Short mmCIF file of C-alpha atoms and ligand atoms in Angstrom, two decimals:
data_model
loop_
_atom_site.label_atom_id
_atom_site.label_comp_id
_atom_site.label_asym_id
_atom_site.label_seq_id
_atom_site.Cartn_x
_atom_site.Cartn_y
_atom_site.Cartn_z
CA MET A 18 225.38 175.19 106.75
CA HIS A 19 223.63 175.64 110.06
CA HIS A 20 224.32 173.10 112.75
CA MET A 21 221.97 172.66 115.59
CA ARG A 22 223.14 171.18 118.85
CA ILE A 23 220.57 169.58 121.10
CA LEU A 24 220.99 168.31 124.63
CA ALA A 25 218.22 165.78 125.34
CA ILE A 26 216.97 164.44 128.67
CA GLU A 27 214.82 161.32 129.16
CA THR A 28 213.30 160.28 132.51
CA SER A 29 209.87 158.88 131.60
CA CYS A 30 210.31 155.44 133.13
CA ASP A 31 213.24 153.52 134.61
CA GLU A 32 216.06 154.84 132.46
CA THR A 33 217.86 158.12 133.16
CA ALA A 34 219.37 159.23 129.87
CA ILE A 35 221.10 162.30 128.45
CA SER A 36 222.51 162.80 124.98
CA ILE A 37 224.05 165.61 122.97
CA VAL A 38 223.75 165.60 119.19
CA GLU A 39 224.70 167.91 116.39
CA THR A 40 222.33 167.93 113.46
CA GLU A 41 222.45 169.31 109.99
CA GLY A 42 220.21 169.20 106.95
CA ASN A 43 216.55 168.72 106.29
CA PRO A 44 214.24 165.77 105.72
CA PRO A 45 214.37 163.36 103.93
CA SER A 46 217.90 163.18 105.27
CA VAL A 47 219.16 164.83 108.45
CA ALA A 48 222.72 164.15 109.59
CA PHE A 49 223.01 163.34 113.29
CA ARG A 50 226.42 163.46 114.90
CA VAL A 51 226.24 161.91 118.34
CA LEU A 52 228.56 163.91 120.58
CA ALA A 53 227.59 162.02 123.74
CA ASP A 54 224.95 159.49 124.68
CA ASN A 55 224.50 158.04 128.15
CA THR A 56 221.85 155.82 129.68
CA LEU A 57 221.67 154.75 133.31
CA THR A 58 219.24 151.93 133.92
CA GLN A 59 217.40 151.44 137.22
CA ILE A 60 216.54 147.82 136.44
CA ASP A 61 218.46 146.42 139.41
CA ILE A 62 216.59 148.75 141.77
CA HIS A 63 213.14 147.79 140.45
CA LYS A 64 213.87 144.05 140.15
CA ALA A 65 212.99 143.51 143.81
CA TYR A 66 209.48 144.86 143.14
CA GLY A 67 208.96 142.89 139.93
CA GLY A 68 208.20 146.10 138.04
CA VAL A 69 208.82 149.83 138.00
CA PHE A 70 207.98 151.54 141.28
CA PRO A 71 207.24 155.19 140.34
CA MET A 72 208.40 156.93 143.51
CA LEU A 73 211.68 154.99 143.47
CA ALA A 74 212.12 155.85 139.80
CA LYS A 75 211.63 159.52 140.58
CA ARG A 76 214.16 159.43 143.42
CA GLU A 77 216.77 157.70 141.28
CA HIS A 78 216.35 160.19 138.42
CA ALA A 79 216.78 163.04 140.90
CA ARG A 80 219.90 161.43 142.36
CA THR A 81 221.63 160.68 139.07
CA LEU A 82 220.77 163.55 136.68
CA VAL A 83 223.51 165.99 137.70
CA PRO A 84 226.37 163.45 137.64
CA LEU A 85 225.03 162.07 134.36
CA LEU A 86 224.94 165.56 132.87
CA VAL A 87 228.52 166.21 133.96
CA LYS A 88 229.61 162.93 132.37
CA THR A 89 227.71 163.69 129.17
CA LEU A 90 229.18 167.20 128.86
CA THR A 91 232.63 165.72 129.50
CA ASP A 92 232.11 163.06 126.80
CA ALA A 93 231.07 165.78 124.36
CA GLY A 94 234.13 167.87 125.24
CA MET A 95 231.87 170.63 126.55
CA LEU A 96 232.70 170.69 130.24
CA ARG A 97 234.48 173.88 131.21
CA LYS A 98 234.86 175.16 134.74
CA THR A 99 234.06 178.79 135.36
CA SER A 100 234.44 180.97 138.40
CA ARG A 101 231.79 183.29 137.10
CA HIS A 102 228.66 182.28 138.92
CA VAL A 103 227.68 182.48 142.47
CA ILE A 104 223.97 182.12 142.68
CA GLU A 105 222.53 184.28 145.39
CA SER A 106 219.01 185.10 146.37
CA PRO A 107 216.62 186.07 144.88
CA LEU A 108 217.84 184.00 141.88
CA ARG A 109 218.72 181.06 144.09
CA LYS A 110 215.14 181.04 145.32
CA GLU A 111 213.86 180.73 141.76
CA PHE A 112 215.87 177.54 141.20
CA GLU A 113 214.79 176.28 144.59
CA ASP A 114 211.17 176.80 143.50
CA ILE A 115 211.62 174.99 140.20
CA LEU A 116 213.24 172.04 141.96
CA GLU A 117 211.17 172.25 145.10
CA ARG A 118 209.87 168.67 144.75
CA GLU A 119 213.41 167.35 144.25
CA PRO A 120 215.52 168.76 147.13
CA GLU A 121 218.40 166.37 146.46
CA LEU A 122 218.50 167.42 142.81
CA PHE A 123 218.39 171.07 143.84
CA GLY A 124 221.34 170.55 146.19
CA GLN A 125 223.45 168.97 143.46
CA PHE A 126 222.30 171.51 140.90
CA ILE A 127 223.27 174.53 142.99
CA ASP A 128 226.64 172.97 143.91
CA VAL A 129 227.68 171.94 140.43
CA ILE A 130 225.93 173.77 137.60
CA PRO A 131 226.86 177.39 138.45
CA GLU A 132 230.52 176.36 138.34
CA ILE A 133 230.44 175.16 134.78
CA ASP A 134 230.35 177.24 131.62
CA THR A 135 227.24 177.40 129.52
CA PRO A 136 227.82 174.62 126.99
CA PRO A 137 227.69 175.38 123.23
CA ILE A 138 224.21 173.95 122.67
CA ASP A 139 221.18 175.52 120.99
CA ALA A 140 218.33 173.86 122.86
CA ILE A 141 217.42 171.55 125.70
CA ALA A 142 215.00 168.76 124.79
CA VAL A 143 213.09 166.86 127.42
CA THR A 144 210.53 164.06 127.40
CA GLN A 145 207.19 165.62 128.37
CA GLY A 146 205.22 162.37 128.14
CA PRO A 147 203.78 159.82 127.96
CA GLY A 148 205.19 158.00 130.97
CA LEU A 149 205.16 157.91 134.75
CA GLU A 150 204.31 161.43 135.85
CA PRO A 151 206.53 161.57 138.97
CA ALA A 152 209.43 160.41 136.82
CA LEU A 153 208.63 162.79 133.94
CA TRP A 154 208.49 165.77 136.30
CA VAL A 155 212.08 165.28 137.45
CA GLY A 156 213.42 165.56 133.90
CA ILE A 157 211.12 168.47 133.10
CA ASN A 158 212.08 170.46 136.19
CA PHE A 159 215.75 169.78 135.57
CA ALA A 160 215.37 170.98 131.97
CA LYS A 161 213.61 174.13 133.17
CA ALA A 162 216.37 174.93 135.65
CA LEU A 163 219.07 174.36 133.02
CA ALA A 164 217.17 176.44 130.47
CA MET A 165 216.96 179.27 132.96
CA ILE A 166 220.60 179.29 133.97
CA TRP A 167 221.90 178.75 130.42
CA LYS A 168 219.24 180.89 128.71
CA LYS A 169 218.32 178.20 126.17
CA PRO A 170 214.97 177.24 124.68
CA VAL A 171 213.23 174.03 125.76
CA ILE A 172 211.84 171.50 123.28
CA PRO A 173 209.16 169.27 124.83
CA VAL A 174 209.26 165.83 123.22
CA ASN A 175 206.74 163.02 122.92
CA HIS A 176 208.48 159.82 124.03
CA MET A 177 206.55 157.70 121.48
CA GLU A 178 207.64 159.99 118.67
CA GLY A 179 211.18 159.23 119.80
CA HIS A 180 210.48 155.49 119.59
CA LEU A 181 208.98 155.98 116.13
CA LEU A 182 211.87 158.04 114.71
CA ALA A 183 214.77 156.14 116.33
CA PRO A 184 214.49 153.25 113.82
CA LEU A 185 215.15 155.74 111.01
CA LEU A 186 218.66 156.51 112.29
CA LYS A 187 221.04 154.79 109.91
CA LYS A 188 224.76 154.60 109.43
CA THR A 189 225.99 156.58 106.44
CA GLU A 190 229.39 157.21 104.91
CA HIS A 191 229.84 160.29 107.07
CA GLY A 192 228.35 159.06 110.31
CA THR A 193 224.67 158.64 111.01
CA ALA A 194 221.57 160.17 109.50
CA VAL A 195 217.84 160.03 109.94
CA ALA A 196 216.75 159.18 106.44
CA HIS A 197 213.39 158.06 105.14
CA ASP A 198 211.22 158.72 102.13
CA ALA A 199 209.02 155.63 102.05
CA PHE A 200 205.71 157.21 103.07
CA PRO A 201 203.08 156.38 103.99
CA ALA A 202 204.70 154.38 106.77
CA ILE A 203 203.03 152.14 109.32
CA GLY A 204 204.60 152.49 112.75
CA LEU A 205 204.33 149.61 115.18
CA LEU A 206 205.08 150.93 118.65
CA VAL A 207 205.60 148.20 121.19
CA SER A 208 206.89 149.00 124.66
CA GLY A 209 206.18 148.42 128.32
CA GLY A 210 203.43 151.00 128.35
CA HIS A 211 202.23 151.13 124.74
CA THR A 212 201.06 149.01 121.85
CA GLU A 213 200.04 151.16 118.92
CA LEU A 214 199.78 151.17 115.18
CA VAL A 215 200.52 154.62 113.79
CA LEU A 216 199.95 155.85 110.27
CA MET A 217 202.74 158.25 109.32
CA ASP A 218 201.90 160.00 106.07
CA ASP A 219 204.86 162.30 106.19
CA TRP A 220 207.31 163.80 108.65
CA ARG A 221 205.47 164.92 111.77
CA SER A 222 202.16 163.56 110.54
CA TYR A 223 200.93 160.87 112.90
CA LYS A 224 197.60 159.17 113.27
CA VAL A 225 197.08 156.39 115.78
CA ILE A 226 194.93 153.81 113.94
CA GLY A 227 194.93 151.16 116.66
CA ALA A 228 196.00 150.62 120.25
CA THR A 229 195.77 148.09 123.03
CA ARG A 230 192.51 148.03 124.95
CA ASP A 231 194.15 146.69 128.09
CA ASP A 232 197.76 145.64 128.69
CA ALA A 233 200.66 146.74 126.51
CA VAL A 234 202.54 143.88 124.88
CA GLY A 235 205.72 144.61 126.87
CA GLU A 236 203.62 144.58 130.03
CA ALA A 237 202.26 141.16 129.02
CA PHE A 238 205.84 139.90 128.52
CA ASP A 239 206.71 141.22 131.98
CA LYS A 240 203.65 139.66 133.64
CA VAL A 241 204.08 136.27 131.94
CA ALA A 242 207.72 136.32 133.02
CA ARG A 243 206.58 136.76 136.60
CA VAL A 244 204.21 133.78 136.26
CA LEU A 245 207.17 131.72 135.04
CA GLY A 246 209.36 132.93 137.92
CA LEU A 247 211.61 135.07 135.74
CA PRO A 248 213.01 138.47 136.82
CA TYR A 249 212.02 141.94 135.57
CA PRO A 250 212.15 143.05 132.80
CA GLY A 251 210.51 139.94 131.43
CA GLY A 252 210.80 140.51 127.69
CA PRO A 253 214.42 139.48 127.25
CA GLU A 254 213.97 136.62 129.75
CA ILE A 255 210.96 135.16 127.92
CA ALA A 256 212.82 135.44 124.61
CA ARG A 257 215.85 133.72 126.11
CA ILE A 258 214.06 130.67 127.51
CA ALA A 259 211.68 130.44 124.53
CA GLN A 260 214.69 129.50 122.42
CA ASP A 261 214.62 126.07 124.09
CA GLY A 262 210.85 125.73 123.75
CA HIS A 263 208.94 123.33 121.53
CA SER A 264 206.31 124.80 119.30
CA GLY A 265 202.75 123.42 119.51
CA VAL A 266 202.91 121.95 123.02
CA TYR A 267 200.45 124.54 124.38
CA THR A 268 197.68 126.33 122.55
CA LEU A 269 197.08 129.95 123.46
CA PRO A 270 194.51 132.42 122.13
CA ARG A 271 195.38 135.17 119.63
CA PRO A 272 193.13 137.92 121.02
CA MET A 273 191.51 140.21 118.44
CA LEU A 274 193.44 138.63 115.58
CA HIS A 275 190.36 138.77 113.37
CA SER A 276 188.71 141.90 114.71
CA PRO A 277 188.05 144.39 111.90
CA ASP A 278 189.97 147.22 113.63
CA TYR A 279 193.63 147.71 114.47
CA ASP A 280 193.23 147.37 118.22
CA PHE A 281 194.98 144.84 120.42
CA SER A 282 194.31 143.06 123.69
CA PHE A 283 196.93 141.21 125.68
CA ALA A 284 195.35 140.81 129.11
CA GLY A 285 193.46 137.66 128.09
CA LEU A 286 196.59 136.08 126.64
CA LYS A 287 198.47 136.72 129.88
CA THR A 288 195.59 135.24 131.89
CA ALA A 289 195.52 132.18 129.63
CA VAL A 290 199.20 131.59 130.44
CA LEU A 291 198.48 132.05 134.13
CA TYR A 292 195.68 129.42 134.09
CA LEU A 293 197.75 126.96 132.08
CA ALA A 294 200.61 127.38 134.53
CA ARG A 295 198.27 126.85 137.50
CA ASP A 296 196.88 123.66 136.00
CA LEU A 297 200.39 122.34 135.44
CA GLY A 298 201.46 122.94 139.05
CA THR A 299 205.18 123.23 139.66
CA LEU A 300 206.69 123.93 136.28
CA THR A 301 209.70 122.10 134.92
CA GLU A 302 212.27 124.03 132.91
CA THR A 303 210.92 122.38 129.75
CA GLN A 304 207.36 123.40 130.53
CA LYS A 305 208.49 126.96 131.21
CA ALA A 306 210.32 127.09 127.89
CA ASP A 307 207.35 125.64 126.01
CA LEU A 308 204.97 128.11 127.66
CA ALA A 309 207.28 131.05 126.98
CA LEU A 310 207.49 130.07 123.31
CA ALA A 311 203.72 129.59 123.03
CA PHE A 312 203.18 133.05 124.53
CA GLU A 313 205.82 134.71 122.34
CA GLU A 314 204.37 133.10 119.21
CA ALA A 315 200.83 134.19 120.06
CA ALA A 316 201.84 137.79 120.81
CA VAL A 317 204.03 138.08 117.71
CA ASP A 318 201.34 136.52 115.49
CA VAL A 319 198.81 139.18 116.43
CA LEU A 320 201.29 142.06 116.10
CA VAL A 321 202.49 140.91 112.69
CA ALA A 322 199.04 140.10 111.29
CA LYS A 323 197.60 143.50 112.23
CA THR A 324 200.65 145.36 110.99
CA LEU A 325 200.40 143.60 107.63
CA ARG A 326 196.72 144.34 107.34
CA ALA A 327 197.45 148.03 107.96
CA VAL A 328 200.18 147.93 105.32
CA GLU A 329 197.63 146.61 102.81
CA GLU A 330 194.85 149.00 103.69
CA TYR A 331 197.00 152.13 103.69
CA GLN A 332 199.24 150.98 100.83
CA ALA A 333 202.24 151.65 103.03
CA HIS A 334 205.74 151.78 101.60
CA SER A 335 207.44 151.07 104.87
CA VAL A 336 207.02 149.63 108.34
CA ILE A 337 208.77 151.20 111.31
CA VAL A 338 209.03 149.20 114.53
CA GLY A 339 209.97 150.98 117.75
CA GLY A 340 209.89 150.54 121.52
CA GLY A 341 211.45 148.00 123.87
CA VAL A 342 209.69 144.97 122.41
CA SER A 343 211.18 145.76 118.98
CA ALA A 344 214.33 144.18 120.42
CA ASN A 345 212.51 140.84 120.24
CA THR A 346 214.16 138.59 117.67
CA ARG A 347 211.03 136.57 116.88
CA LEU A 348 209.07 139.75 116.20
CA ARG A 349 211.83 141.18 114.01
CA GLU A 350 212.29 137.98 112.02
CA THR A 351 208.60 137.13 111.64
CA LEU A 352 207.83 140.61 110.40
CA ARG A 353 210.79 140.59 108.02
CA GLN A 354 209.69 137.23 106.64
CA ALA A 355 206.04 138.27 106.29
CA LEU A 356 206.98 141.42 104.40
CA ARG A 357 209.35 139.51 102.15
CA GLU A 358 206.53 137.15 101.20
CA ARG A 359 204.44 140.03 99.91
CA SER A 360 204.87 140.80 96.25
CA SER A 361 205.56 144.54 96.39
CA ASP A 362 208.47 146.09 98.21
CA VAL A 363 207.91 147.38 101.70
CA GLU A 364 210.88 148.75 103.59
CA LEU A 365 211.36 147.62 107.18
CA ALA A 366 213.01 149.95 109.69
CA ILE A 367 213.99 148.41 113.03
CA PRO A 368 216.28 150.15 115.52
CA GLU A 369 219.57 148.84 116.72
CA ARG A 370 218.97 147.09 120.01
CA THR A 371 220.43 149.98 122.04
CA LEU A 372 217.89 152.27 120.39
CA SER A 373 214.96 149.91 120.99
CA THR A 374 214.67 150.50 124.71
CA ASP A 375 214.54 153.93 126.31
CA ASN A 376 217.38 156.30 125.52
CA ALA A 377 217.97 160.03 125.07
CA LEU A 378 219.26 159.83 121.51
CA MET A 379 215.74 159.17 120.29
CA ILE A 380 214.56 162.19 122.27
CA ALA A 381 217.15 164.36 120.52
CA ILE A 382 216.03 163.01 117.15
CA ALA A 383 212.36 163.74 117.84
CA ALA A 384 213.34 167.16 119.20
CA TYR A 385 214.83 168.08 115.84
CA PHE A 386 211.35 167.70 114.37
CA THR A 387 209.64 169.61 117.20
CA SER A 388 209.33 173.32 117.93
CA PRO A 389 210.55 174.79 121.18
CA THR A 390 207.93 175.91 123.67
CA ASP A 391 207.61 179.66 124.15
CA ASP A 392 206.62 179.19 127.78
CA PHE A 393 208.86 176.61 129.39
CA ALA A 394 208.13 177.88 132.87
CA ASN A 395 204.66 176.39 132.52
CA LEU A 396 205.70 173.09 130.98
CA ARG A 397 203.89 170.19 132.64
CA ALA A 398 204.28 166.42 132.52
CA ARG A 399 201.74 164.73 130.24
CA GLY A 400 201.54 161.15 131.46
CA ASN A 401 198.97 160.11 128.84
CA TRP A 402 200.08 162.28 125.92
CA LYS A 403 198.87 160.68 122.68
CA LEU A 404 200.69 161.02 119.39
CA GLY A 405 199.03 162.98 116.61
O1 KG4 B 691 210.50 151.15 125.44
P1 KG4 B 691 210.86 150.54 126.73
O2 KG4 B 691 212.32 150.46 127.11
O3 KG4 B 691 210.18 151.31 127.92
C1 KG4 B 691 208.90 151.81 127.82
O4 KG4 B 691 208.75 152.94 127.29
O5 KG4 B 691 207.98 151.06 128.24
O6 KG4 B 691 210.20 149.09 126.76
C2 KG4 B 691 210.38 148.20 127.83
C3 KG4 B 691 209.64 146.92 127.55
C4 KG4 B 691 209.57 145.97 128.73
O7 KG4 B 691 208.25 145.54 128.89
C5 KG4 B 691 210.48 144.82 128.32
O8 KG4 B 691 210.10 143.59 128.88
C6 KG4 B 691 210.31 144.83 126.81
O9 KG4 B 691 210.27 146.20 126.47
N1 KG4 B 691 211.42 144.17 126.12
C7 KG4 B 691 211.27 143.05 125.38
C8 KG4 B 691 212.56 142.69 124.93
N2 KG4 B 691 213.45 143.62 125.40
C9 KG4 B 691 212.72 144.51 126.12
N3 KG4 B 691 210.18 142.32 125.07
C10 KG4 B 691 210.33 141.23 124.30
N4 KG4 B 691 211.53 140.80 123.85
C11 KG4 B 691 212.66 141.50 124.13
N5 KG4 B 691 213.85 141.07 123.66
ZN1 ZN B 692 209.89 153.75 125.88
#
């Protein structure tokens, strides 16, 4: 049977990630053998700014991609030195043009890549969007340069499709597989930049039925964390201190809970926390914990209620939760409980925590379901790329 090997690159935000997978089979069950999977987080760099600083993110991606690729090829047993290449002009100039905005990356590329053998891969996948455009461009240009030197096709991947498919990766007897047949599925995508409900009727069929009108839920977690004096990223911090909180001490709004659509709004909830905190003055640890819990409960309530309503309306057979906020224990447990209380069976797919936040394995998975571009030279970052 035909194996396909994909090398995937992710640089849409503050994680630089590269993975290599070998896939086999067809939906509803595709075997995924992970040959290598590496993620470098920039969290410590962005912490000082209380959020992701795009130009810093870009610089870090450019600085770390080549060493990360070398490590990933080594992990996969694919790193072989060759004496074959010396890149001279005019070819050198072509790579210089592709990487013209990333001189440091070009320098590393031209020093290292020509000296290694073309690895036994079939395609190079790269996140095309959505995300921070300066950050996306670094990965895209790197993928273009690799595709040119290795003569491989490029598969442009939607980052949110990665978040939506990652939860379907499951352990099997023989390793891991992306397996699912419970369609229609309702996808709840919750990350730092997105809050969306997606109707997935079948493989590759996506329709966004609702989205946030202002802040993403992860963004709200991050902003509330800042109000409470907690470091970036705020999601895990809020969840941690909320464990010591007392329920019912503070009352917060549940924005758009009863609106007839599937849209969300989290800006007002964040502002409500800000005003409460101001009124309280200097916060004690107990007050912080109680506020964190009140916020987490309000956010989770809205997410779960709207997801359940979508399940009813579309008669969904499964719910798929993806994106960084899917790591949140209260969200996972509340959703599990709510689905259990329904009479009919609805499957719940939630990623392992390492697959919740940004990674390149999910990009490889989505790439398997995506066609290569026939014109990678003209591939552009799509910061606001919508699914479907
Ligand atoms: O998917 P992701 O890694 O990056 C984006 O594509 O945005 O999501 C990052 C977001 C951040 O806002 C972070 O605070 C949030 O996910 N997050 C969490 C948790 N872990 C990460 N939010 C709530 N609870 C968590 N345990
Ligand atoms: Zn993400």
